[in-house]
Coordinates of C-alpha atoms in Angstrom, one line a residue:
X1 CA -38.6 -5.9 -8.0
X2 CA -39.5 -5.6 -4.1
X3 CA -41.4 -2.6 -3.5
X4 CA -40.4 -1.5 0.1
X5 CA -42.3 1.8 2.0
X6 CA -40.0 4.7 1.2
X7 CA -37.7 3.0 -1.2
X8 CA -38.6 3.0 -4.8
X9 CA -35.6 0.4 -6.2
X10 CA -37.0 0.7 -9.8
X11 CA -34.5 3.6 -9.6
X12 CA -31.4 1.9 -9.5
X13 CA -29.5 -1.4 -9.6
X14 CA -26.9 -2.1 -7.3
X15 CA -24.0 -4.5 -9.0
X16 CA -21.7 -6.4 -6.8
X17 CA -18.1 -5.8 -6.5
X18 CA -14.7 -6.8 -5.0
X19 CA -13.8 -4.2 -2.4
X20 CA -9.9 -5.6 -0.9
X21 CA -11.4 -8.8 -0.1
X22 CA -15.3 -7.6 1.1
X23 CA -18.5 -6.9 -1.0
X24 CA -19.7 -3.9 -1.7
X25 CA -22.5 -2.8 -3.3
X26 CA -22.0 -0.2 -6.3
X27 CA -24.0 2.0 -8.1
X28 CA -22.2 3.9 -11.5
X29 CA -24.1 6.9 -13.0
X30 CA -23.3 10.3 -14.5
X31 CA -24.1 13.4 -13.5
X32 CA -24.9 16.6 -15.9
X33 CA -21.5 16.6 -16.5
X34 CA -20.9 13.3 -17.4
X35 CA -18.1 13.0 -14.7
X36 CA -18.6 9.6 -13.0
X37 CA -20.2 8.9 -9.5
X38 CA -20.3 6.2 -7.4
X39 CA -22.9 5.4 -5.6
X40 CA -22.3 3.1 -2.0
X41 CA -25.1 2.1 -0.4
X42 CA -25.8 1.4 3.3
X43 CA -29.4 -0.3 4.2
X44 CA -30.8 -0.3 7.7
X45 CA -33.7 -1.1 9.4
X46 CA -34.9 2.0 11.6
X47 CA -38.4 2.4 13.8
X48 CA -39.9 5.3 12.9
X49 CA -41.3 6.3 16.7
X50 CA -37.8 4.6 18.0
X51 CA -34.6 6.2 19.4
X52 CA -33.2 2.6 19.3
X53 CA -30.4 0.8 17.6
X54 CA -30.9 0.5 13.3
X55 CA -29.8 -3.0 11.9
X56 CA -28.1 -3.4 8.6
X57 CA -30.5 -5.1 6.2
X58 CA -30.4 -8.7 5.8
X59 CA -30.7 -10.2 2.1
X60 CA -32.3 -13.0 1.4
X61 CA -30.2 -16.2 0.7
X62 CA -27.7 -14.9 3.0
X63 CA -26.1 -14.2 -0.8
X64 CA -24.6 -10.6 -2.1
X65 CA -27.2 -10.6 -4.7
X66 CA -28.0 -7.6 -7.3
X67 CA -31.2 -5.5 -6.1
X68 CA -33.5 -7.5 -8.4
X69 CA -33.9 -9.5 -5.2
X70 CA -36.0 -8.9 -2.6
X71 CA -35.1 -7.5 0.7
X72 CA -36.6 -9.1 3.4
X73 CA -38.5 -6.7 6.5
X74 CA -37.6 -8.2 9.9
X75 CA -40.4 -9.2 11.8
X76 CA -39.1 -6.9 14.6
X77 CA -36.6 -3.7 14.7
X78 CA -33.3 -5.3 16.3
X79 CA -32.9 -2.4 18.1
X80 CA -35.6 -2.4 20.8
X81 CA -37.5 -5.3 19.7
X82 CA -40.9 -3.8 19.1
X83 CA -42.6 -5.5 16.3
X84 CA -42.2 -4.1 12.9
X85 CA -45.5 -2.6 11.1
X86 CA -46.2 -1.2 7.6
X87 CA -45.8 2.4 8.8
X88 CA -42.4 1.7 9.8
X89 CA -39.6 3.6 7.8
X90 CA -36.5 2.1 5.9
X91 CA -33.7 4.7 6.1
X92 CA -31.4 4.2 3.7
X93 CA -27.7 5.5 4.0
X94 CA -26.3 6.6 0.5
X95 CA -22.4 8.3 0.1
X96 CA -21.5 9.8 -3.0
X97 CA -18.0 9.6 -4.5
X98 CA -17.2 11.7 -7.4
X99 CA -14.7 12.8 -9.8
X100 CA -16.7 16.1 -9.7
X101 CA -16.3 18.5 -7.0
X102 CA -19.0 18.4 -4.7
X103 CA -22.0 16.0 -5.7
X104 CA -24.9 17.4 -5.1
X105 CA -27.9 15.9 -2.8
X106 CA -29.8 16.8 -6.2
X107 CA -28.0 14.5 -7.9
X108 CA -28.3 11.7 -4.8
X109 CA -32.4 12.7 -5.3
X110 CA -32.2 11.7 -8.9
X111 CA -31.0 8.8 -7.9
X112 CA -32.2 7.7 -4.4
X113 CA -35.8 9.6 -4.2
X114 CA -37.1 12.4 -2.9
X115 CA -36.6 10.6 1.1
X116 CA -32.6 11.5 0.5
X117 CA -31.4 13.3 3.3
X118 CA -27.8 14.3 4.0
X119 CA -26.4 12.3 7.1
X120 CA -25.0 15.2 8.5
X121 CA -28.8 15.9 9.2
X122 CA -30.0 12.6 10.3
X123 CA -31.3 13.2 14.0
X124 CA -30.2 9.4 15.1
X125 CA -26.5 7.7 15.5
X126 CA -28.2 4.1 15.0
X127 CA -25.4 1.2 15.7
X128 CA -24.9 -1.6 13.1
X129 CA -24.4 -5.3 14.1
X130 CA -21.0 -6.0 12.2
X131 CA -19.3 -9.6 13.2
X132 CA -17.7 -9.4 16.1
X133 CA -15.2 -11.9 15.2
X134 CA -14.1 -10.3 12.2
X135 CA -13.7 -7.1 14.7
X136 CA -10.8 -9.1 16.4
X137 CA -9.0 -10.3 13.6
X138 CA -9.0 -7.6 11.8
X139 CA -7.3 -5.7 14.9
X140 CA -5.2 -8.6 15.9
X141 CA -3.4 -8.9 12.1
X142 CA -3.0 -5.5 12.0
X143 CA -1.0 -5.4 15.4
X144 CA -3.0 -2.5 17.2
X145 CA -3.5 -3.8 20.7
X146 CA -7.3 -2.3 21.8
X147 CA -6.2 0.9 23.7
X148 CA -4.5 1.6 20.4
X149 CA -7.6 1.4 18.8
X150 CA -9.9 3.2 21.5
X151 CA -7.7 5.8 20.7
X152 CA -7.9 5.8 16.8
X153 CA -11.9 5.6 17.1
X154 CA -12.4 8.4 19.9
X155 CA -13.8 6.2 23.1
X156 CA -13.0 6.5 26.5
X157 CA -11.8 3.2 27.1
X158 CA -10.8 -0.1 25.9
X159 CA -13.6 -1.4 27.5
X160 CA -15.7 -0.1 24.4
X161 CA -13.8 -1.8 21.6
X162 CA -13.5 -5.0 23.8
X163 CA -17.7 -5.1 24.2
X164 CA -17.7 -4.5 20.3
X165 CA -15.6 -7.8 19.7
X166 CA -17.4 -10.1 22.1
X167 CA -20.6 -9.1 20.6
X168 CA -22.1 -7.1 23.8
X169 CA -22.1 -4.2 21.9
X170 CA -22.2 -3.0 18.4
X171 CA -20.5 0.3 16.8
X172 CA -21.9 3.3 15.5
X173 CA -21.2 3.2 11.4
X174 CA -19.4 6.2 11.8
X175 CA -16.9 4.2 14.1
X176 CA -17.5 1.5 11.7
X177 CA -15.8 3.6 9.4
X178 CA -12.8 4.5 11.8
X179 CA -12.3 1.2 12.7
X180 CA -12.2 0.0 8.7
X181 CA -9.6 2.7 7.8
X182 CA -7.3 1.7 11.0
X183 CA -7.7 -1.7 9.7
X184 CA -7.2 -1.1 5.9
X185 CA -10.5 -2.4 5.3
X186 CA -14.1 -1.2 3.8
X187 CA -17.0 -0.9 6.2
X188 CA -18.7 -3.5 4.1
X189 CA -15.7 -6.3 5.4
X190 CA -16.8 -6.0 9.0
X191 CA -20.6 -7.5 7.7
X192 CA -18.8 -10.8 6.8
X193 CA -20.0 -14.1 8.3
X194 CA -16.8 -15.6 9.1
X195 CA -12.9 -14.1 9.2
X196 CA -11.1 -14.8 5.8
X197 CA -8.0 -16.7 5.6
X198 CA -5.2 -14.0 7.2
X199 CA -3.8 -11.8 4.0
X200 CA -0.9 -11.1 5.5
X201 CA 1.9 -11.8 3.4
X202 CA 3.6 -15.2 4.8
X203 CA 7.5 -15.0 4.7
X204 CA 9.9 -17.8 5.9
X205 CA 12.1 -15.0 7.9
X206 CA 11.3 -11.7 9.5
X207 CA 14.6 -11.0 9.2
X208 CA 15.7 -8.0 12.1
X209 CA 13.0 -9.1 13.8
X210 CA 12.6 -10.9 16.9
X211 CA 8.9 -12.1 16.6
X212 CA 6.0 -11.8 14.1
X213 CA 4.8 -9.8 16.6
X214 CA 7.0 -6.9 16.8
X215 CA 5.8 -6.3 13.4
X216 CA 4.0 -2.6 13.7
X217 CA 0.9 -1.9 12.6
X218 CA 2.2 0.5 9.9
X219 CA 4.2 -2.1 8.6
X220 CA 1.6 -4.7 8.5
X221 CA -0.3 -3.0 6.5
X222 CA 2.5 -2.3 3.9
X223 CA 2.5 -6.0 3.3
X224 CA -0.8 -6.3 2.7
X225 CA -1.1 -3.8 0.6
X226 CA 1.8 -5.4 -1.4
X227 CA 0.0 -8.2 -1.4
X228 CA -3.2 -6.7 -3.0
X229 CA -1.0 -4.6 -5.4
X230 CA 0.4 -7.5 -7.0
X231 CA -2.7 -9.9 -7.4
X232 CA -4.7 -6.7 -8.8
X233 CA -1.8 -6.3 -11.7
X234 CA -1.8 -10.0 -12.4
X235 CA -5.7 -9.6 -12.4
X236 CA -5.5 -6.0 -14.9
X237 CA -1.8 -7.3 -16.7
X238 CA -1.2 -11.0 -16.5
X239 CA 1.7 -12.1 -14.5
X240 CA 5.1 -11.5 -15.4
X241 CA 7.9 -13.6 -15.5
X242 CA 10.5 -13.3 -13.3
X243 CA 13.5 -14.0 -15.8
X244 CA 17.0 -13.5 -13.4
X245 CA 15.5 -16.7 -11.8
X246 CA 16.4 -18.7 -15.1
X247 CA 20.0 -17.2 -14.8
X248 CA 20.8 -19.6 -11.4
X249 CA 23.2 -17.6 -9.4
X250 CA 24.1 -19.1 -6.6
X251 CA 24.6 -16.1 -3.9
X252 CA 27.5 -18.2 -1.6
X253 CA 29.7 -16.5 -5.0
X254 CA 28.2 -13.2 -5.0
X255 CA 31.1 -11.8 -6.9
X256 CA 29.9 -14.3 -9.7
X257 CA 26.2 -14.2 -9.1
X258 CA 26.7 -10.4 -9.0
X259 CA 28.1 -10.0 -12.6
X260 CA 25.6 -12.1 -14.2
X261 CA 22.8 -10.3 -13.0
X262 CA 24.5 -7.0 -14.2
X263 CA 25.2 -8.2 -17.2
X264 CA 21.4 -9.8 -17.6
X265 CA 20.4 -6.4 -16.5
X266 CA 22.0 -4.5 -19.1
X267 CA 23.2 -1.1 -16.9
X268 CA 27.1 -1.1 -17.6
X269 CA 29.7 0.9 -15.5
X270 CA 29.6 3.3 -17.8
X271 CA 26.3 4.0 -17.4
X272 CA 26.6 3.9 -13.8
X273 CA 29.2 6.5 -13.8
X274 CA 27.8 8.8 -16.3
X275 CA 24.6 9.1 -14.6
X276 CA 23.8 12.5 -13.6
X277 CA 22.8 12.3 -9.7
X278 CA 21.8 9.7 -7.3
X279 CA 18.4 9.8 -8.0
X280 CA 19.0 9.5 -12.0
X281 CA 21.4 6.5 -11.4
X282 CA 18.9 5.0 -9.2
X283 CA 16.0 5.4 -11.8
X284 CA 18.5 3.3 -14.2
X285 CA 18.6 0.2 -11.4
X286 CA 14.7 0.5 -10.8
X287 CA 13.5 -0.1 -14.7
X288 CA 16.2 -3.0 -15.1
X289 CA 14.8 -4.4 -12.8
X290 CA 11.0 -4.0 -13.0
X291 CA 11.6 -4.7 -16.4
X292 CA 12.9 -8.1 -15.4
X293 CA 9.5 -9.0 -14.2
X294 CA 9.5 -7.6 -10.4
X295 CA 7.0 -5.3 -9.1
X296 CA 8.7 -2.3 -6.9
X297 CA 6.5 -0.5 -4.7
X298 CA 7.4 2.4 -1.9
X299 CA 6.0 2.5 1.1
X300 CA 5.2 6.0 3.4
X301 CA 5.3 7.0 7.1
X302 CA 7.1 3.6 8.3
X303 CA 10.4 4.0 10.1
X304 CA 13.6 3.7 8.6
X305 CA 14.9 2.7 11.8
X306 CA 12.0 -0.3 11.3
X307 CA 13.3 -1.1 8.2
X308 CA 14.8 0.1 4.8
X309 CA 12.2 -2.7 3.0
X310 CA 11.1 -6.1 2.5
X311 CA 9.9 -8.6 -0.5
X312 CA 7.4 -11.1 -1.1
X313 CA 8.5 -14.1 -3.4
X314 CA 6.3 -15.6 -6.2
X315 CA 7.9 -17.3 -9.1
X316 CA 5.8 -15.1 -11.4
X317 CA 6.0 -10.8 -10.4
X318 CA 7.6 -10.9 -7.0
X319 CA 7.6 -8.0 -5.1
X320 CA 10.3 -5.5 -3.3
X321 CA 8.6 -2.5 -1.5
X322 CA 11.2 0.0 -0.4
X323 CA 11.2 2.6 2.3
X324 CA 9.9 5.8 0.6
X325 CA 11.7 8.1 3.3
X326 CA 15.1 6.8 2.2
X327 CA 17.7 8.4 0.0
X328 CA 18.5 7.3 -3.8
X329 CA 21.7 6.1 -3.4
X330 CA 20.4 3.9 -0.2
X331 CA 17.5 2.7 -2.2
X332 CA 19.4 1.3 -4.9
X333 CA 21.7 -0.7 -2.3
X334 CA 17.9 -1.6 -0.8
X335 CA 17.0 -2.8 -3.6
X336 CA 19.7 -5.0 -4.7
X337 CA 19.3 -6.7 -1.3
X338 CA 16.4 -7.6 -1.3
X339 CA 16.7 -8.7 -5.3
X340 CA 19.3 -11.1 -3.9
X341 CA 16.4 -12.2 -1.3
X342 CA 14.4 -12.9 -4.4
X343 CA 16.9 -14.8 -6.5
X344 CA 17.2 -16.9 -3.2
X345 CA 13.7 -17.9 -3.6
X346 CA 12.8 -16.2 0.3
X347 CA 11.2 -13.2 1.1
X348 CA 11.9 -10.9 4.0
X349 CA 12.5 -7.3 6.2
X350 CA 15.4 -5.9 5.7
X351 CA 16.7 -5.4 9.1
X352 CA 20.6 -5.1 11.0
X353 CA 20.7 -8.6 11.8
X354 CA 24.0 -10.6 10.8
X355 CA 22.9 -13.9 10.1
X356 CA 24.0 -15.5 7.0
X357 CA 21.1 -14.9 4.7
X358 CA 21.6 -11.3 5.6
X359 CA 25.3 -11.2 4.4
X360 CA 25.2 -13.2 1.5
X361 CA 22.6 -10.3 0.5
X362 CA 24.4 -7.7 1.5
X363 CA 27.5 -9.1 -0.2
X364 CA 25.6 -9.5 -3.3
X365 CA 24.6 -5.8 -3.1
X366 CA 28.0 -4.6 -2.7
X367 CA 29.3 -6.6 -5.7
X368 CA 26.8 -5.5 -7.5
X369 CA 26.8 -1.4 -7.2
X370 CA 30.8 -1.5 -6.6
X371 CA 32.1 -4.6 -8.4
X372 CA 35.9 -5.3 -6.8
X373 CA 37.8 -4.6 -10.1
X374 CA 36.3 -1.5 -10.8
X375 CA 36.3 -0.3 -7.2
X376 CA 39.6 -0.3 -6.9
X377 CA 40.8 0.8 -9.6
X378 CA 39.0 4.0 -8.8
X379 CA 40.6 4.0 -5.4
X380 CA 43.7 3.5 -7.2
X381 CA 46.5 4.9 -4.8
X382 CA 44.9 7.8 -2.7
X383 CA 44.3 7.3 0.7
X384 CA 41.2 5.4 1.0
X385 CA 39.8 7.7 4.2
X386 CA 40.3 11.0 1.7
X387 CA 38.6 9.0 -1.1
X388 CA 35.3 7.8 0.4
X389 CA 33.3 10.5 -0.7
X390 CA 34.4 10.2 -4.3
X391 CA 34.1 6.6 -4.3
X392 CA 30.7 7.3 -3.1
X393 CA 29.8 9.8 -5.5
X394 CA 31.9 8.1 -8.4
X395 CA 29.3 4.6 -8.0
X396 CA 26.1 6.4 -6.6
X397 CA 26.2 4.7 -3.3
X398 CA 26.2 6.1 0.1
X399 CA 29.5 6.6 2.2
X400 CA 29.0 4.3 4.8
X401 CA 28.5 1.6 1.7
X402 CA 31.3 3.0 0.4
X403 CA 32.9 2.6 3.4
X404 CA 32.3 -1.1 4.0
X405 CA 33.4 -2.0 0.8
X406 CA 36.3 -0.8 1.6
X407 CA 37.0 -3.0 4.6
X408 CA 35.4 -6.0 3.0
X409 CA 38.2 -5.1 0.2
X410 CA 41.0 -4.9 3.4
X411 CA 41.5 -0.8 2.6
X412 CA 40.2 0.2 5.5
X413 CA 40.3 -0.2 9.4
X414 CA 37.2 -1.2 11.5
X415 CA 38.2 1.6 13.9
X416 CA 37.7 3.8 11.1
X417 CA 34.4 2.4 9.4
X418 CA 32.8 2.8 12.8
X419 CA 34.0 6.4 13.0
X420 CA 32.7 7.2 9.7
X421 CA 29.3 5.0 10.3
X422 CA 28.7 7.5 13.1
X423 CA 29.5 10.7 11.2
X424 CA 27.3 9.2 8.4
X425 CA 24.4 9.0 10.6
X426 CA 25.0 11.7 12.5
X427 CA 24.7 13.6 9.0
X428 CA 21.6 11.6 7.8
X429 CA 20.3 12.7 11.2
X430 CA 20.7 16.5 10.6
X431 CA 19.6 16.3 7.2
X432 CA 16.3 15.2 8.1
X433 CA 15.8 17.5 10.6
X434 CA 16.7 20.0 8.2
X435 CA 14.1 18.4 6.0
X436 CA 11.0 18.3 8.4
X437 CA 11.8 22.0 9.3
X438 CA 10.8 22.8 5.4
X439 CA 7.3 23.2 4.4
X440 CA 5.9 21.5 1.5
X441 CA 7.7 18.5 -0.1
X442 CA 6.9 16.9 -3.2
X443 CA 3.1 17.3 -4.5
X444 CA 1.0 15.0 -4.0
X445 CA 0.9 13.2 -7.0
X446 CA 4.2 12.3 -7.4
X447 CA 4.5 10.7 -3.8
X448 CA 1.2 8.4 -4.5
X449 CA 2.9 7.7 -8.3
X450 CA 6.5 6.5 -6.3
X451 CA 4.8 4.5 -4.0
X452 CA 1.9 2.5 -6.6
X453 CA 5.2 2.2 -9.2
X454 CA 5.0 3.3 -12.7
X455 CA 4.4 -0.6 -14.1
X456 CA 1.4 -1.2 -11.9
X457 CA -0.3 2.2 -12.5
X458 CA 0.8 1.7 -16.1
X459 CA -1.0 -1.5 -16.1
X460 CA -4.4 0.0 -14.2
X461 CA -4.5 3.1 -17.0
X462 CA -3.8 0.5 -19.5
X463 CA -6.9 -1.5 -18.8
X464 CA -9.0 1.6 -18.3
X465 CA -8.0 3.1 -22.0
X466 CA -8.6 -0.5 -23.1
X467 CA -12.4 0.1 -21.9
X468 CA -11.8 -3.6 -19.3
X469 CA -12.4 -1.4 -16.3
X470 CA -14.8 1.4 -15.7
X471 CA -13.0 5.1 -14.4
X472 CA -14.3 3.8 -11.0
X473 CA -12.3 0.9 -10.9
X474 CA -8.8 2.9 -12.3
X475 CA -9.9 5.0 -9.1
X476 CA -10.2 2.0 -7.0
X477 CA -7.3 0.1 -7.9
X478 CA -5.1 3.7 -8.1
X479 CA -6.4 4.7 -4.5
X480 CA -6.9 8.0 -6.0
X481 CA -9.5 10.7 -7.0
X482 CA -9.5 12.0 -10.9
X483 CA -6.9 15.1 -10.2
X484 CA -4.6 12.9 -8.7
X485 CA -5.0 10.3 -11.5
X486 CA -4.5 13.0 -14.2
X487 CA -1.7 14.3 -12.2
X488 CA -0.2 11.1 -12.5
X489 CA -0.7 10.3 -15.9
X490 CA 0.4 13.1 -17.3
X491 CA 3.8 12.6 -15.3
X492 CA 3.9 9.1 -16.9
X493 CA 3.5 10.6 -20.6
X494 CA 6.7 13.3 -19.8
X495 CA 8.3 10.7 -18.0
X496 CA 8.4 8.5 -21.1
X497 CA 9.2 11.3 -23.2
X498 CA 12.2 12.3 -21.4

């Protein structure tokens, strides 16, 4: 053990852990009520008679080792260059994350040492040299341009951020933090030597869109997140097969391809028409097929005029993320389409384009959710106008599907599908307004347990009751803090009951 002025590490051991692709070093103790604390750990070197920049503390090895080894003193403070001497101080930043209420700075003492003292009392603001290239690539993948994220950080100017990434100037770690959370990152990342490999997700069409990038930021971060999702539950669960691929539809028959994925899927017409409301019926779609080895995630606060959703193929657990701000009945056709993206092997947005990939999915979709025998012979004779919006109702799709399949099926006009696309959105367009003039919503909760998916938080309490993962970790890989895990459970357990 080093033994450093002001720091007694005979206190505590720091173990290393994945953080979204960074290192972070983690500290897991109790406190008196045995609810679980993590301890993160920032080290910089500060001159005790100094108003000038602090340095984050470099380890020997240029390795993320555990705190057996030693840290090594520089020979002079990197903020004003004055040489360092043995009365100089070692501050030492410590956060506290718990599943208890407000953690104490007693507890931090227990832990850290009498020298503990809240930041929000520290009398300096000392900068931290982060890589400046991993500074540009983080903002450049996400899509923010660097007025966009002056803004997000609170600086005058681009100017600032621009300094930042060519290394002329270095960020506070309070902007450190800013800058990680527009990014999706940890602060930890941005003390990397080089930039990673991009993990964006790589698709072989951005369908409805013109060029990678017009992707937003918002969405960007979707994918990745995606990403992460799935390579945490094949890390917690194993991978799953994806078993429709074995059947081999080919979507240029989607009629055909349609049925046999139906009928693999096991949710009859019956079924379809018995179920109770839009949301129920959608329910039935989204366990078939997550139980067919896909992983479906929701995404929040991207447009719907961006997109409805997207996928990522992988033979084993591909992924479909859908738009979280979408109605049931519109999230079942979503979902279908971009199922049929799967079973072509490709990924992509779901966007208005009409290119042929596109249709055949759409198509697909439509046979699917109103297969042509059955659809008409609900329509039987009425007038197909009067009989949209039990046709719609009748097969738990929205009118303007309704609609189309209609005119695919040569019972309707194009004159009138446009005039009925228009009072569809037009209606869409005054519910939500209705909507956002409503306080509250759903809790919280039950919006984070939508978007995760119930087989990949299934999957993270799973390995937590199987003692593989610490309560940390769940919270980690959940996103969440205890209430909202509890929440969350206990909606799985009356879910499943049900």
């Amino acid at each position: 053990m080093c033994d450093l002025p002001g720091l007694t590490v005979s206190r505590f051991l720091l173990v290393l852990s994945r953080s979204r692709g960074a290192m972070r070093f983690i500290r897991n103790v109790e406190d008196d009520n045995g609810d679980l604390v993590e301890l993160i750990y920032y080290c910089s070197w500060l001159c005790f008679s100094t108003e000038s920049d602090a340095a984050v503390a470099s380890l020997t090895g240029g390795a993320w080792p555990c705190l057996d080894s030693e840290l090594t003193l520089p020979a002079v403070c990197r903020g004003c260059g004055r040489p360092v001497g043995a009365s100089d101080s070692i501050e030492v930043e410590l956060e506290l994350h718990s599943s208890a209420h407000g953690a104490s700075t007693d507890l931090a003492e227990r832990y850290f040492g009498s020298g503990f003292r809240e930041r929000g009392r520290m009398a300096r603001t000392p900068k931290v040299p982060v890589t400046p290239s991993l500074l540009s690539w983080a903002r450049e993948l996400s899509g923010y341009s660097l007025t966009d994220i002056a803004k997000r950080v609170g600086v005058k100017d681009a100017t600032r951020v621009a300094a930042w990434e060519a290394g002329d100037d270095q960020p506070t770690l309070a902007q450190v933090r800013k800058l990680a959370a527009s990014y999706g990152r940890t602060p930890a990342f941005f003390f990397l030597k080089t930039p990673p490999p991009s993990d964006l997700p790589k698709e072989p069409d951005f369908r409805g869109l013109t060029v990678r990038g017009s992707l937003s930021p918002k969405l960007r971060r979707e994918m990745r997140l995606a990403a992460e999702r799935r390579a945490s539950y094949i890390e917690l669960h194993g991978a799953d097969d994806f078993r429709l691929a074995e059947l081999g539809v080919s979507l240029d028959q989607p009629e055909t391809a349609a049925r046999v994925v139906r009928d693999a899927l096991g949710v009859s017409i019956r079924e379809q028409f018995e179920a109770r409301d839009n949301s129920w019926a959608y329910s039935l779609w989204l366990s078939a097929i997550e139980n067919s080895g896909v992983l479906v995630f929701q995404m929040s606060r991207v447009p719907l005029a961006e997109t409805r959703g997207f996928s990522i193929f992988e033979p084993e657990s591909p992924v479909i993320v859908l738009n979280g701000a979408d109605v049931p009945q519109a999230k079942s056709f979503t979902l279908f389409h971009e199922l049929g993206h799967l079973l072509e092997s490709s990924g992509g947005i779901c966007g208005w384009t009409d290119d042929a990939a596109e249709r055949r999915c759409n198509a697909f979709a439509a046979d699917a959710l109103m297969p042509g025998a059955e659809f008409l012979h609900e329509l039987g004779d009425r007038d197909p106008i009067e009989a949209i919006s039990d046709l719609a109702s009748r097969f738990r799709v929205s009118r303007e599907a309704a609609a189309v399949r209609l005119k695919v099926l040569g019972r309707l006009e194009q004159q009138d599908l446009d005039r009925i696309r228009q009072e569809t959105a037009d209606w869409v367009a005054e519910n939500r307004q209705r909507a956002s003039d409503r306080e509250g919503g759903p809790p919280h909760h039950l919006i984070h347990l939508r978007n995760l998916g119930q087989r990949y938080v299934e999957a993270v309490l799973d390995a937590y009751q199987d003692d593989r993962i610490t309560f940390a970790d769940a919270a980690f890989y959940l996103d969440a803090k205890v209430p909202t895990i509890q929440r969350m459970e206990q909606a799985l357990q009356d879910r499943n009951a049900s």
